[in-house]
Amino acid sequence: MGFVEGWFEGRRMSYQTFRGITVLIGAVLIHITLGVLYCYGNFSPYLISYLRERTSSKDVRYSTGSWILTLMCAGQGSCMILGGFIESRLGTRLAIFIGCCVLTTATIISHFSIHTFGTLILTYGAVFGCGIGIAYSPAMTLAIKWLPKYKGAVAGSVVAGFGLGAMVFNPIITIYINPNNKNATYAPYSSKPKEKYYHDPDDTDLLDKVPNCFFVMAGFFVVLQVIGNLLLKAPPDPETQYEDFYESTRSRDNLIVNKDDTSIQGSRKSSKSILYVPDCSPKQIIKMRQFWCFWLGFFCNIQGINYCTLMWKEFG
């Protein structure tokens, strides 16, 4: 390779790395808005108290309100499949945009549906979770396609953004609704003296702000999601997006999967060889032991996460 060709090659790779970092930042910003799911524990005392004091759902309790978070998680899990389908048909960026629109729209509608518990668990629960599920995987895979050499670091950064959602939005919710961090004092059940709620007329100012908090959250969602989507870009073509990967493994044997019989053969190929990965149908996947190990591990892990997400402020 001559000097000129090498100089341009270096510039091209430098641009690809730089653009990959900007895409990663966009994916992290979007995941911060998706991670507001973990704010439910902070929001629930205000939300449930409002339902008890200002709507016909006088018997709603923290245990009943757990259906909101349950449907969030169910919507997220079920719609991740839908997100993959949309991504394959319409492209990664459009799938992310649709997920963001669903999430933000559900938040805005919840301002109006809060007056009925049944409709609230659909908008702020199921539909909100669907928005998370649609945008979750495409945002991560887009960043990975730009920086395939750093898959672990990229995936970890994006998931960290999801976790940062609570750190960003919990203070926003508290500062807007309860700037003095006033504790709930009303205990309506003598058998459960530690189960306390906010109550009219002592907490009227606080409860008045609960519906508008959905507008506040939606406003922040729009800002972060617009910036995030503007930073996203379609990945480079398959031959160039794996350039870094093949360059780093030039001296090693590449594992090439034969398309016809899916057998794995160790063969020495050039750095421009294409790495083929077999597609598996859902029926094939559920027969794999690895799938059930992952499923069981995630199932056990999510129980503790959801319990802490749901109840940490009630205990605190």
PDB file of C-alpha atoms in Angstrom:
ATOM      1  CA  MET A   1       0.000   0.000   0.000  1.00  0.00           C
ATOM      2  CA  GLY A   2       1.412   3.392  -1.017  1.00  0.00           C
ATOM      3  CA  PHE A   3       1.679   6.465   1.151  1.00  0.00           C
ATOM      4  CA  VAL A   4      -1.399   8.179  -0.296  1.00  0.00           C
ATOM      5  CA  GLU A   5      -3.549   5.065  -0.041  1.00  0.00           C
ATOM      6  CA  GLY A   6      -2.362   4.509   3.521  1.00  0.00           C
ATOM      7  CA  TRP A   7      -3.140   8.115   4.480  1.00  0.00           C
ATOM      8  CA  PHE A   8      -6.681   7.878   3.164  1.00  0.00           C
ATOM      9  CA  GLU A   9      -7.128   4.466   4.792  1.00  0.00           C
ATOM     10  CA  GLY A  10      -6.094   5.982   8.104  1.00  0.00           C
ATOM     11  CA  ARG A  11      -8.498   8.877   7.671  1.00  0.00           C
ATOM     12  CA  ARG A  12     -11.325   6.514   6.796  1.00  0.00           C
ATOM     13  CA  MET A  13     -10.743   4.335   9.838  1.00  0.00           C
ATOM     14  CA  SER A  14     -10.399   7.412  12.046  1.00  0.00           C
ATOM     15  CA  TYR A  15     -13.731   8.733  10.810  1.00  0.00           C
ATOM     16  CA  GLN A  16     -15.407   5.363  11.324  1.00  0.00           C
ATOM     17  CA  THR A  17     -14.174   5.202  14.908  1.00  0.00           C
ATOM     18  CA  PHE A  18     -15.206   8.810  15.604  1.00  0.00           C
ATOM     19  CA  ARG A  19     -18.642   8.263  14.048  1.00  0.00           C
ATOM     20  CA  GLY A  20     -19.025   5.069  16.037  1.00  0.00           C
ATOM     21  CA  ILE A  21     -18.395   6.978  19.261  1.00  0.00           C
ATOM     22  CA  THR A  22     -21.051   9.576  18.368  1.00  0.00           C
ATOM     23  CA  VAL A  23     -23.527   6.782  17.582  1.00  0.00           C
ATOM     24  CA  LEU A  24     -22.670   5.206  20.932  1.00  0.00           C
ATOM     25  CA  ILE A  25     -23.357   8.506  22.711  1.00  0.00           C
ATOM     26  CA  GLY A  26     -26.715   8.742  20.919  1.00  0.00           C
ATOM     27  CA  ALA A  27     -27.608   5.187  21.944  1.00  0.00           C
ATOM     28  CA  VAL A  28     -26.680   5.936  25.572  1.00  0.00           C
ATOM     29  CA  LEU A  29     -28.867   9.077  25.602  1.00  0.00           C
ATOM     30  CA  ILE A  30     -31.807   7.097  24.274  1.00  0.00           C
ATOM     31  CA  HIS A  31     -31.263   4.344  26.834  1.00  0.00           C
ATOM     32  CA  ILE A  32     -31.231   6.915  29.626  1.00  0.00           C
ATOM     33  CA  THR A  33     -34.834   7.755  28.703  1.00  0.00           C
ATOM     34  CA  LEU A  34     -35.720   4.053  28.492  1.00  0.00           C
ATOM     35  CA  GLY A  35     -34.239   3.489  31.940  1.00  0.00           C
ATOM     36  CA  VAL A  36     -36.892   5.671  33.554  1.00  0.00           C
ATOM     37  CA  LEU A  37     -38.596   2.331  34.227  1.00  0.00           C
ATOM     38  CA  TYR A  38     -36.411   2.120  37.339  1.00  0.00           C
ATOM     39  CA  CYS A  39     -37.884   5.386  38.627  1.00  0.00           C
ATOM     40  CA  TYR A  40     -41.187   3.742  39.450  1.00  0.00           C
ATOM     41  CA  GLY A  41     -40.148   3.077  43.053  1.00  0.00           C
ATOM     42  CA  ASN A  42     -39.539   6.794  43.607  1.00  0.00           C
ATOM     43  CA  PHE A  43     -42.666   7.881  41.720  1.00  0.00           C
ATOM     44  CA  SER A  44     -45.101   5.352  43.182  1.00  0.00           C
ATOM     45  CA  PRO A  45     -45.734   6.992  46.604  1.00  0.00           C
ATOM     46  CA  TYR A  46     -46.889  10.163  44.850  1.00  0.00           C
ATOM     47  CA  LEU A  47     -48.752   8.308  42.125  1.00  0.00           C
ATOM     48  CA  ILE A  48     -50.612   5.898  44.399  1.00  0.00           C
ATOM     49  CA  SER A  49     -51.432   8.655  46.881  1.00  0.00           C
ATOM     50  CA  TYR A  50     -52.897  10.748  44.063  1.00  0.00           C
ATOM     51  CA  LEU A  51     -55.053   7.847  42.913  1.00  0.00           C
ATOM     52  CA  ARG A  52     -56.361   7.348  46.445  1.00  0.00           C
ATOM     53  CA  GLU A  53     -57.054  11.028  47.097  1.00  0.00           C
ATOM     54  CA  ARG A  54     -58.157  12.439  43.735  1.00  0.00           C
ATOM     55  CA  THR A  55     -59.801   9.565  41.828  1.00  0.00           C
ATOM     56  CA  SER A  56     -62.423   6.916  42.395  1.00  0.00           C
ATOM     57  CA  SER A  57     -59.697   4.313  43.044  1.00  0.00           C
ATOM     58  CA  LYS A  58     -59.793   4.836  46.809  1.00  0.00           C
ATOM     59  CA  ASP A  59     -58.717   1.286  47.628  1.00  0.00           C
ATOM     60  CA  VAL A  60     -55.510   1.295  45.571  1.00  0.00           C
ATOM     61  CA  ARG A  61     -52.458   0.335  47.621  1.00  0.00           C
ATOM     62  CA  TYR A  62     -48.770  -0.065  46.902  1.00  0.00           C
ATOM     63  CA  SER A  63     -49.303  -3.779  46.353  1.00  0.00           C
ATOM     64  CA  THR A  64     -52.038  -3.042  43.803  1.00  0.00           C
ATOM     65  CA  GLY A  65     -49.907  -0.412  42.101  1.00  0.00           C
ATOM     66  CA  SER A  66     -47.252  -3.038  41.446  1.00  0.00           C
ATOM     67  CA  TRP A  67     -49.311  -3.982  38.375  1.00  0.00           C
ATOM     68  CA  ILE A  68     -47.986  -0.843  36.686  1.00  0.00           C
ATOM     69  CA  LEU A  69     -44.372  -1.986  36.938  1.00  0.00           C
ATOM     70  CA  THR A  70     -45.390  -5.559  36.110  1.00  0.00           C
ATOM     71  CA  LEU A  71     -47.012  -4.472  32.858  1.00  0.00           C
ATOM     72  CA  MET A  72     -44.029  -2.216  32.075  1.00  0.00           C
ATOM     73  CA  CYS A  73     -41.711  -5.213  32.252  1.00  0.00           C
ATOM     74  CA  ALA A  74     -44.163  -7.440  30.368  1.00  0.00           C
ATOM     75  CA  GLY A  75     -44.524  -4.830  27.629  1.00  0.00           C
ATOM     76  CA  GLN A  76     -40.772  -4.429  27.392  1.00  0.00           C
ATOM     77  CA  GLY A  77     -40.109  -8.143  27.121  1.00  0.00           C
ATOM     78  CA  SER A  78     -42.849  -8.912  24.618  1.00  0.00           C
ATOM     79  CA  CYS A  79     -42.156  -5.910  22.384  1.00  0.00           C
ATOM     80  CA  MET A  80     -38.431  -6.590  22.094  1.00  0.00           C
ATOM     81  CA  ILE A  81     -39.487  -9.204  19.547  1.00  0.00           C
ATOM     82  CA  LEU A  82     -41.585  -6.561  17.796  1.00  0.00           C
ATOM     83  CA  GLY A  83     -38.602  -4.219  17.834  1.00  0.00           C
ATOM     84  CA  GLY A  84     -36.494  -6.812  16.052  1.00  0.00           C
ATOM     85  CA  PHE A  85     -39.206  -7.324  13.444  1.00  0.00           C
ATOM     86  CA  ILE A  86     -39.525  -3.579  12.810  1.00  0.00           C
ATOM     87  CA  GLU A  87     -35.742  -3.289  12.583  1.00  0.00           C
ATOM     88  CA  SER A  88     -35.552  -6.039   9.940  1.00  0.00           C
ATOM     89  CA  ARG A  89     -38.310  -4.461   7.860  1.00  0.00           C
ATOM     90  CA  LEU A  90     -37.834  -0.709   8.288  1.00  0.00           C
ATOM     91  CA  GLY A  91     -34.252  -0.325   9.459  1.00  0.00           C
ATOM     92  CA  THR A  92     -32.557   0.226  12.808  1.00  0.00           C
ATOM     93  CA  ARG A  93     -32.929   4.008  13.055  1.00  0.00           C
ATOM     94  CA  LEU A  94     -36.641   3.939  12.284  1.00  0.00           C
ATOM     95  CA  ALA A  95     -37.213   1.166  14.825  1.00  0.00           C
ATOM     96  CA  ILE A  96     -35.500   3.283  17.493  1.00  0.00           C
ATOM     97  CA  PHE A  97     -37.527   6.342  16.489  1.00  0.00           C
ATOM     98  CA  ILE A  98     -40.815   4.401  16.690  1.00  0.00           C
ATOM     99  CA  GLY A  99     -39.918   3.055  20.132  1.00  0.00           C
ATOM    100  CA  CYS A 100     -39.070   6.551  21.376  1.00  0.00           C
ATOM    101  CA  CYS A 101     -42.365   7.921  20.005  1.00  0.00           C
ATOM    102  CA  VAL A 102     -44.377   5.182  21.724  1.00  0.00           C
ATOM    103  CA  LEU A 103     -42.598   5.785  25.035  1.00  0.00           C
ATOM    104  CA  THR A 104     -43.029   9.562  24.991  1.00  0.00           C
ATOM    105  CA  THR A 105     -46.629   9.413  23.739  1.00  0.00           C
ATOM    106  CA  ALA A 106     -47.566   6.940  26.490  1.00  0.00           C
ATOM    107  CA  THR A 107     -46.066   9.309  29.059  1.00  0.00           C
ATOM    108  CA  ILE A 108     -48.083  12.269  27.751  1.00  0.00           C
ATOM    109  CA  ILE A 109     -51.317  10.263  27.605  1.00  0.00           C
ATOM    110  CA  SER A 110     -50.764   9.121  31.194  1.00  0.00           C
ATOM    111  CA  HIS A 111     -51.344  12.728  32.287  1.00  0.00           C
ATOM    112  CA  PHE A 112     -54.964  12.231  31.232  1.00  0.00           C
ATOM    113  CA  SER A 113     -55.392   8.537  32.055  1.00  0.00           C
ATOM    114  CA  ILE A 114     -54.240   8.976  35.660  1.00  0.00           C
ATOM    115  CA  HIS A 115     -57.839   9.627  36.686  1.00  0.00           C
ATOM    116  CA  THR A 116     -58.644   5.929  36.227  1.00  0.00           C
ATOM    117  CA  PHE A 117     -56.374   3.215  37.572  1.00  0.00           C
ATOM    118  CA  GLY A 118     -57.391   0.735  34.863  1.00  0.00           C
ATOM    119  CA  THR A 119     -56.376   3.050  32.026  1.00  0.00           C
ATOM    120  CA  LEU A 120     -53.220   4.169  33.836  1.00  0.00           C
ATOM    121  CA  ILE A 121     -51.819   0.652  34.053  1.00  0.00           C
ATOM    122  CA  LEU A 122     -52.350   0.357  30.286  1.00  0.00           C
ATOM    123  CA  THR A 123     -50.725   3.659  29.296  1.00  0.00           C
ATOM    124  CA  TYR A 124     -47.997   4.065  31.924  1.00  0.00           C
ATOM    125  CA  GLY A 125     -47.648   0.300  32.249  1.00  0.00           C
ATOM    126  CA  ALA A 126     -48.119  -1.784  29.090  1.00  0.00           C
ATOM    127  CA  VAL A 127     -47.773   0.852  26.337  1.00  0.00           C
ATOM    128  CA  PHE A 128     -44.875   2.574  28.100  1.00  0.00           C
ATOM    129  CA  GLY A 129     -43.113  -0.794  28.390  1.00  0.00           C
ATOM    130  CA  CYS A 130     -43.730  -1.502  24.702  1.00  0.00           C
ATOM    131  CA  GLY A 131     -41.871   1.672  23.781  1.00  0.00           C
ATOM    132  CA  ILE A 132     -38.910   0.535  25.885  1.00  0.00           C
ATOM    133  CA  GLY A 133     -38.924  -2.911  24.276  1.00  0.00           C
ATOM    134  CA  ILE A 134     -39.094  -1.640  20.691  1.00  0.00           C
ATOM    135  CA  ALA A 135     -36.131   0.747  21.062  1.00  0.00           C
ATOM    136  CA  TYR A 136     -33.975  -1.250  23.498  1.00  0.00           C
ATOM    137  CA  SER A 137     -32.198  -3.768  21.258  1.00  0.00           C
ATOM    138  CA  PRO A 138     -31.918  -1.707  18.014  1.00  0.00           C
ATOM    139  CA  ALA A 139     -30.119   1.108  19.842  1.00  0.00           C
ATOM    140  CA  MET A 140     -27.571  -1.336  21.221  1.00  0.00           C
ATOM    141  CA  THR A 141     -27.033  -3.280  17.989  1.00  0.00           C
ATOM    142  CA  LEU A 142     -26.557  -0.074  15.972  1.00  0.00           C
ATOM    143  CA  ALA A 143     -23.694   1.031  18.227  1.00  0.00           C
ATOM    144  CA  ILE A 144     -22.144  -2.444  18.084  1.00  0.00           C
ATOM    145  CA  LYS A 145     -22.266  -2.440  14.270  1.00  0.00           C
ATOM    146  CA  TRP A 146     -20.204   0.740  14.239  1.00  0.00           C
ATOM    147  CA  LEU A 147     -17.634  -0.524  16.743  1.00  0.00           C
ATOM    148  CA  PRO A 148     -17.560  -4.317  16.320  1.00  0.00           C
ATOM    149  CA  LYS A 149     -14.071  -4.597  17.767  1.00  0.00           C
ATOM    150  CA  TYR A 150     -15.352  -3.311  21.125  1.00  0.00           C
ATOM    151  CA  LYS A 151     -18.627  -5.198  21.414  1.00  0.00           C
ATOM    152  CA  GLY A 152     -18.351  -5.781  25.156  1.00  0.00           C
ATOM    153  CA  ALA A 153     -17.481  -2.185  25.987  1.00  0.00           C
ATOM    154  CA  VAL A 154     -20.189  -0.840  23.680  1.00  0.00           C
ATOM    155  CA  ALA A 155     -22.910  -3.122  25.047  1.00  0.00           C
ATOM    156  CA  GLY A 156     -21.844  -2.352  28.609  1.00  0.00           C
ATOM    157  CA  SER A 157     -21.912   1.403  27.972  1.00  0.00           C
ATOM    158  CA  VAL A 158     -25.409   1.275  26.474  1.00  0.00           C
ATOM    159  CA  VAL A 159     -26.771  -0.864  29.316  1.00  0.00           C
ATOM    160  CA  ALA A 160     -25.095   1.509  31.777  1.00  0.00           C
ATOM    161  CA  GLY A 161     -27.113   4.277  30.126  1.00  0.00           C
ATOM    162  CA  PHE A 162     -30.270   2.302  30.858  1.00  0.00           C
ATOM    163  CA  GLY A 163     -29.256   2.108  34.500  1.00  0.00           C
ATOM    164  CA  LEU A 164     -28.394   5.822  34.567  1.00  0.00           C
ATOM    165  CA  GLY A 165     -32.028   6.597  33.772  1.00  0.00           C
ATOM    166  CA  ALA A 166     -32.935   6.299  37.440  1.00  0.00           C
ATOM    167  CA  MET A 167     -30.017   8.487  38.532  1.00  0.00           C
ATOM    168  CA  VAL A 168     -31.065  11.209  36.067  1.00  0.00           C
ATOM    169  CA  PHE A 169     -34.843  11.160  36.453  1.00  0.00           C
ATOM    170  CA  ASN A 170     -35.322  10.325  40.143  1.00  0.00           C
ATOM    171  CA  PRO A 171     -33.971  13.750  41.209  1.00  0.00           C
ATOM    172  CA  ILE A 172     -36.090  15.434  38.531  1.00  0.00           C
ATOM    173  CA  ILE A 173     -39.266  13.758  39.829  1.00  0.00           C
ATOM    174  CA  THR A 174     -38.446  14.555  43.458  1.00  0.00           C
ATOM    175  CA  ILE A 175     -37.421  18.175  42.837  1.00  0.00           C
ATOM    176  CA  TYR A 176     -40.598  18.852  40.849  1.00  0.00           C
ATOM    177  CA  ILE A 177     -43.156  17.098  43.071  1.00  0.00           C
ATOM    178  CA  ASN A 178     -41.565  17.118  46.489  1.00  0.00           C
ATOM    179  CA  PRO A 179     -38.668  19.639  46.610  1.00  0.00           C
ATOM    180  CA  ASN A 180     -38.542  19.538  50.418  1.00  0.00           C
ATOM    181  CA  ASN A 181     -38.534  15.713  50.385  1.00  0.00           C
ATOM    182  CA  LYS A 182     -41.480  15.590  52.769  1.00  0.00           C
ATOM    183  CA  ASN A 183     -42.286  12.149  54.128  1.00  0.00           C
ATOM    184  CA  ALA A 184     -45.719  10.561  53.845  1.00  0.00           C
ATOM    185  CA  THR A 185     -47.475  10.531  57.219  1.00  0.00           C
ATOM    186  CA  TYR A 186     -51.005   9.228  56.633  1.00  0.00           C
ATOM    187  CA  ALA A 187     -51.384   5.583  57.728  1.00  0.00           C
ATOM    188  CA  PRO A 188     -54.938   4.460  56.856  1.00  0.00           C
ATOM    189  CA  TYR A 189     -54.488   0.833  57.934  1.00  0.00           C
ATOM    190  CA  SER A 190     -54.007   0.151  61.643  1.00  0.00           C
ATOM    191  CA  SER A 191     -52.650  -3.316  60.900  1.00  0.00           C
ATOM    192  CA  LYS A 192     -49.992  -1.775  58.619  1.00  0.00           C
ATOM    193  CA  PRO A 193     -48.787   1.344  60.467  1.00  0.00           C
ATOM    194  CA  LYS A 194     -45.694   1.666  58.264  1.00  0.00           C
ATOM    195  CA  GLU A 195     -47.752   1.773  55.047  1.00  0.00           C
ATOM    196  CA  LYS A 196     -48.075   5.514  54.667  1.00  0.00           C
ATOM    197  CA  TYR A 197     -49.480   7.770  51.961  1.00  0.00           C
ATOM    198  CA  TYR A 198     -49.698  11.458  51.153  1.00  0.00           C
ATOM    199  CA  HIS A 199     -53.074  12.888  52.083  1.00  0.00           C
ATOM    200  CA  ASP A 200     -55.322  15.908  51.539  1.00  0.00           C
ATOM    201  CA  PRO A 201     -55.356  18.576  52.929  1.00  0.00           C
ATOM    202  CA  ASP A 202     -51.849  18.268  54.423  1.00  0.00           C
ATOM    203  CA  ASP A 203     -50.203  17.424  51.093  1.00  0.00           C
ATOM    204  CA  THR A 204     -52.447  19.262  48.631  1.00  0.00           C
ATOM    205  CA  ASP A 205     -49.637  21.183  46.924  1.00  0.00           C
ATOM    206  CA  LEU A 206     -47.641  18.010  46.444  1.00  0.00           C
ATOM    207  CA  LEU A 207     -50.538  15.990  45.018  1.00  0.00           C
ATOM    208  CA  ASP A 208     -51.495  18.793  42.632  1.00  0.00           C
ATOM    209  CA  LYS A 209     -48.184  18.345  40.812  1.00  0.00           C
ATOM    210  CA  VAL A 210     -48.444  14.600  40.151  1.00  0.00           C
ATOM    211  CA  PRO A 211     -50.339  14.676  36.811  1.00  0.00           C
ATOM    212  CA  ASN A 212     -48.109  17.398  35.357  1.00  0.00           C
ATOM    213  CA  CYS A 213     -45.037  15.388  36.261  1.00  0.00           C
ATOM    214  CA  PHE A 214     -45.795  13.231  33.210  1.00  0.00           C
ATOM    215  CA  PHE A 215     -45.446  16.349  31.034  1.00  0.00           C
ATOM    216  CA  VAL A 216     -42.145  17.202  32.717  1.00  0.00           C
ATOM    217  CA  MET A 217     -40.758  13.719  32.079  1.00  0.00           C
ATOM    218  CA  ALA A 218     -42.016  13.745  28.485  1.00  0.00           C
ATOM    219  CA  GLY A 219     -40.262  17.085  27.895  1.00  0.00           C
ATOM    220  CA  PHE A 220     -36.925  15.660  29.026  1.00  0.00           C
ATOM    221  CA  PHE A 221     -37.560  12.542  26.925  1.00  0.00           C
ATOM    222  CA  VAL A 222     -38.079  14.629  23.810  1.00  0.00           C
ATOM    223  CA  VAL A 223     -34.859  16.601  24.323  1.00  0.00           C
ATOM    224  CA  LEU A 224     -32.660  13.545  24.973  1.00  0.00           C
ATOM    225  CA  GLN A 225     -34.289  11.433  22.270  1.00  0.00           C
ATOM    226  CA  VAL A 226     -34.024  14.132  19.605  1.00  0.00           C
ATOM    227  CA  ILE A 227     -30.329  14.609  20.364  1.00  0.00           C
ATOM    228  CA  GLY A 228     -29.808  10.867  20.484  1.00  0.00           C
ATOM    229  CA  ASN A 229     -31.577  10.215  17.180  1.00  0.00           C
ATOM    230  CA  LEU A 230     -29.637  13.017  15.472  1.00  0.00           C
ATOM    231  CA  LEU A 231     -26.377  11.345  16.518  1.00  0.00           C
ATOM    232  CA  LEU A 232     -27.438   7.986  15.078  1.00  0.00           C
ATOM    233  CA  LYS A 233     -26.404   6.951  11.595  1.00  0.00           C
ATOM    234  CA  ALA A 234     -26.858   3.834   9.502  1.00  0.00           C
ATOM    235  CA  PRO A 235     -23.858   1.512   9.951  1.00  0.00           C
ATOM    236  CA  PRO A 236     -21.198   1.048   7.268  1.00  0.00           C
ATOM    237  CA  ASP A 237     -21.601  -1.757   4.765  1.00  0.00           C
ATOM    238  CA  PRO A 238     -20.916  -5.280   6.099  1.00  0.00           C
ATOM    239  CA  GLU A 239     -17.475  -5.515   4.436  1.00  0.00           C
ATOM    240  CA  THR A 240     -16.112  -2.356   6.056  1.00  0.00           C
ATOM    241  CA  GLN A 241     -17.819  -2.575   9.421  1.00  0.00           C
ATOM    242  CA  TYR A 242     -15.772  -5.648  10.320  1.00  0.00           C
ATOM    243  CA  GLU A 243     -12.499  -4.180   9.019  1.00  0.00           C
ATOM    244  CA  ASP A 244     -11.129  -3.553  12.503  1.00  0.00           C
ATOM    245  CA  PHE A 245     -12.123  -7.013  13.632  1.00  0.00           C
ATOM    246  CA  TYR A 246     -10.394  -8.773  10.767  1.00  0.00           C
ATOM    247  CA  GLU A 247      -7.346  -6.536  11.014  1.00  0.00           C
ATOM    248  CA  SER A 248      -6.861  -7.571  14.633  1.00  0.00           C
ATOM    249  CA  THR A 249      -7.219 -11.275  13.783  1.00  0.00           C
ATOM    250  CA  ARG A 250      -5.197 -11.305  10.551  1.00  0.00           C
ATOM    251  CA  SER A 251      -2.673 -13.763  11.919  1.00  0.00           C
ATOM    252  CA  ARG A 252      -5.202 -16.154  13.413  1.00  0.00           C
ATOM    253  CA  ASP A 253      -7.512 -18.746  11.991  1.00  0.00           C
ATOM    254  CA  ASN A 254     -11.035 -17.496  11.299  1.00  0.00           C
ATOM    255  CA  LEU A 255     -13.973 -19.729  12.100  1.00  0.00           C
ATOM    256  CA  ILE A 256     -16.050 -20.010   8.926  1.00  0.00           C
ATOM    257  CA  VAL A 257     -19.471 -21.605   9.061  1.00  0.00           C
ATOM    258  CA  ASN A 258     -20.519 -23.448   5.939  1.00  0.00           C
ATOM    259  CA  LYS A 259     -23.913 -22.128   4.828  1.00  0.00           C
ATOM    260  CA  ASP A 260     -25.097 -25.495   3.556  1.00  0.00           C
ATOM    261  CA  ASP A 261     -24.424 -27.809   6.492  1.00  0.00           C
ATOM    262  CA  THR A 262     -23.675 -25.202   9.214  1.00  0.00           C
ATOM    263  CA  SER A 263     -20.565 -27.190  10.237  1.00  0.00           C
ATOM    264  CA  ILE A 264     -17.725 -25.164  11.704  1.00  0.00           C
ATOM    265  CA  GLN A 265     -14.402 -25.460   9.908  1.00  0.00           C
ATOM    266  CA  GLY A 266     -11.124 -23.918  10.966  1.00  0.00           C
ATOM    267  CA  SER A 267      -9.540 -22.465   7.877  1.00  0.00           C
ATOM    268  CA  ARG A 268      -6.999 -19.742   7.308  1.00  0.00           C
ATOM    269  CA  LYS A 269      -8.580 -16.893   5.363  1.00  0.00           C
ATOM    270  CA  SER A 270      -7.548 -13.423   4.374  1.00  0.00           C
ATOM    271  CA  SER A 271      -8.464 -10.442   6.521  1.00  0.00           C
ATOM    272  CA  LYS A 272     -11.270  -9.602   4.080  1.00  0.00           C
ATOM    273  CA  SER A 273     -13.075 -12.933   4.588  1.00  0.00           C
ATOM    274  CA  ILE A 274     -16.734 -12.759   5.574  1.00  0.00           C
ATOM    275  CA  LEU A 275     -17.673 -14.328   8.896  1.00  0.00           C
ATOM    276  CA  TYR A 276     -20.921 -16.230   8.427  1.00  0.00           C
ATOM    277  CA  VAL A 277     -23.132 -16.870  11.427  1.00  0.00           C
ATOM    278  CA  PRO A 278     -26.002 -19.348  11.067  1.00  0.00           C
ATOM    279  CA  ASP A 279     -29.532 -18.139  11.747  1.00  0.00           C
ATOM    280  CA  CYS A 280     -31.557 -20.174  14.196  1.00  0.00           C
ATOM    281  CA  SER A 281     -35.318 -20.431  14.232  1.00  0.00           C
ATOM    282  CA  PRO A 282     -37.223 -19.977  17.519  1.00  0.00           C
ATOM    283  CA  LYS A 283     -37.902 -23.737  17.578  1.00  0.00           C
ATOM    284  CA  GLN A 284     -34.181 -24.439  17.367  1.00  0.00           C
ATOM    285  CA  ILE A 285     -33.351 -21.877  20.033  1.00  0.00           C
ATOM    286  CA  ILE A 286     -35.729 -23.262  22.661  1.00  0.00           C
ATOM    287  CA  LYS A 287     -34.105 -26.673  22.251  1.00  0.00           C
ATOM    288  CA  MET A 288     -30.687 -25.312  23.210  1.00  0.00           C
ATOM    289  CA  ARG A 289     -29.432 -25.858  26.738  1.00  0.00           C
ATOM    290  CA  GLN A 290     -27.648 -22.493  26.628  1.00  0.00           C
ATOM    291  CA  PHE A 291     -30.947 -20.709  26.020  1.00  0.00           C
ATOM    292  CA  TRP A 292     -32.549 -22.185  29.116  1.00  0.00           C
ATOM    293  CA  CYS A 293     -29.465 -21.438  31.237  1.00  0.00           C
ATOM    294  CA  PHE A 294     -29.644 -17.793  30.166  1.00  0.00           C
ATOM    295  CA  TRP A 295     -33.407 -17.727  30.675  1.00  0.00           C
ATOM    296  CA  LEU A 296     -33.246 -19.195  34.178  1.00  0.00           C
ATOM    297  CA  GLY A 297     -30.394 -16.914  35.211  1.00  0.00           C
ATOM    298  CA  PHE A 298     -32.201 -13.829  33.951  1.00  0.00           C
ATOM    299  CA  PHE A 299     -35.470 -14.950  35.572  1.00  0.00           C
ATOM    300  CA  CYS A 300     -33.834 -15.288  38.990  1.00  0.00           C
ATOM    301  CA  ASN A 301     -31.927 -12.025  38.592  1.00  0.00           C
ATOM    302  CA  ILE A 302     -34.927  -9.946  37.555  1.00  0.00           C
ATOM    303  CA  GLN A 303     -36.976 -10.993  40.595  1.00  0.00           C
ATOM    304  CA  GLY A 304     -34.676  -9.169  42.979  1.00  0.00           C
ATOM    305  CA  ILE A 305     -34.258  -6.188  40.644  1.00  0.00           C
ATOM    306  CA  ASN A 306     -38.004  -5.687  40.221  1.00  0.00           C
ATOM    307  CA  TYR A 307     -38.710  -6.088  43.926  1.00  0.00           C
ATOM    308  CA  CYS A 308     -36.136  -3.432  44.822  1.00  0.00           C
ATOM    309  CA  THR A 309     -37.366  -1.192  41.990  1.00  0.00           C
ATOM    310  CA  LEU A 310     -40.925  -1.493  43.264  1.00  0.00           C
ATOM    311  CA  MET A 311     -40.545  -1.189  47.017  1.00  0.00           C
ATOM    312  CA  TRP A 312     -37.312   0.570  47.886  1.00  0.00           C
ATOM    313  CA  LYS A 313     -38.902   3.935  48.697  1.00  0.00           C
ATOM    314  CA  GLU A 314     -41.766   2.414  50.701  1.00  0.00           C
ATOM    315  CA  PHE A 315     -39.188   0.760  52.956  1.00  0.00           C
ATOM    316  CA  GLY A 316     -36.981   3.857  52.927  1.00  0.00           C
TER     317      GLY A 316
END
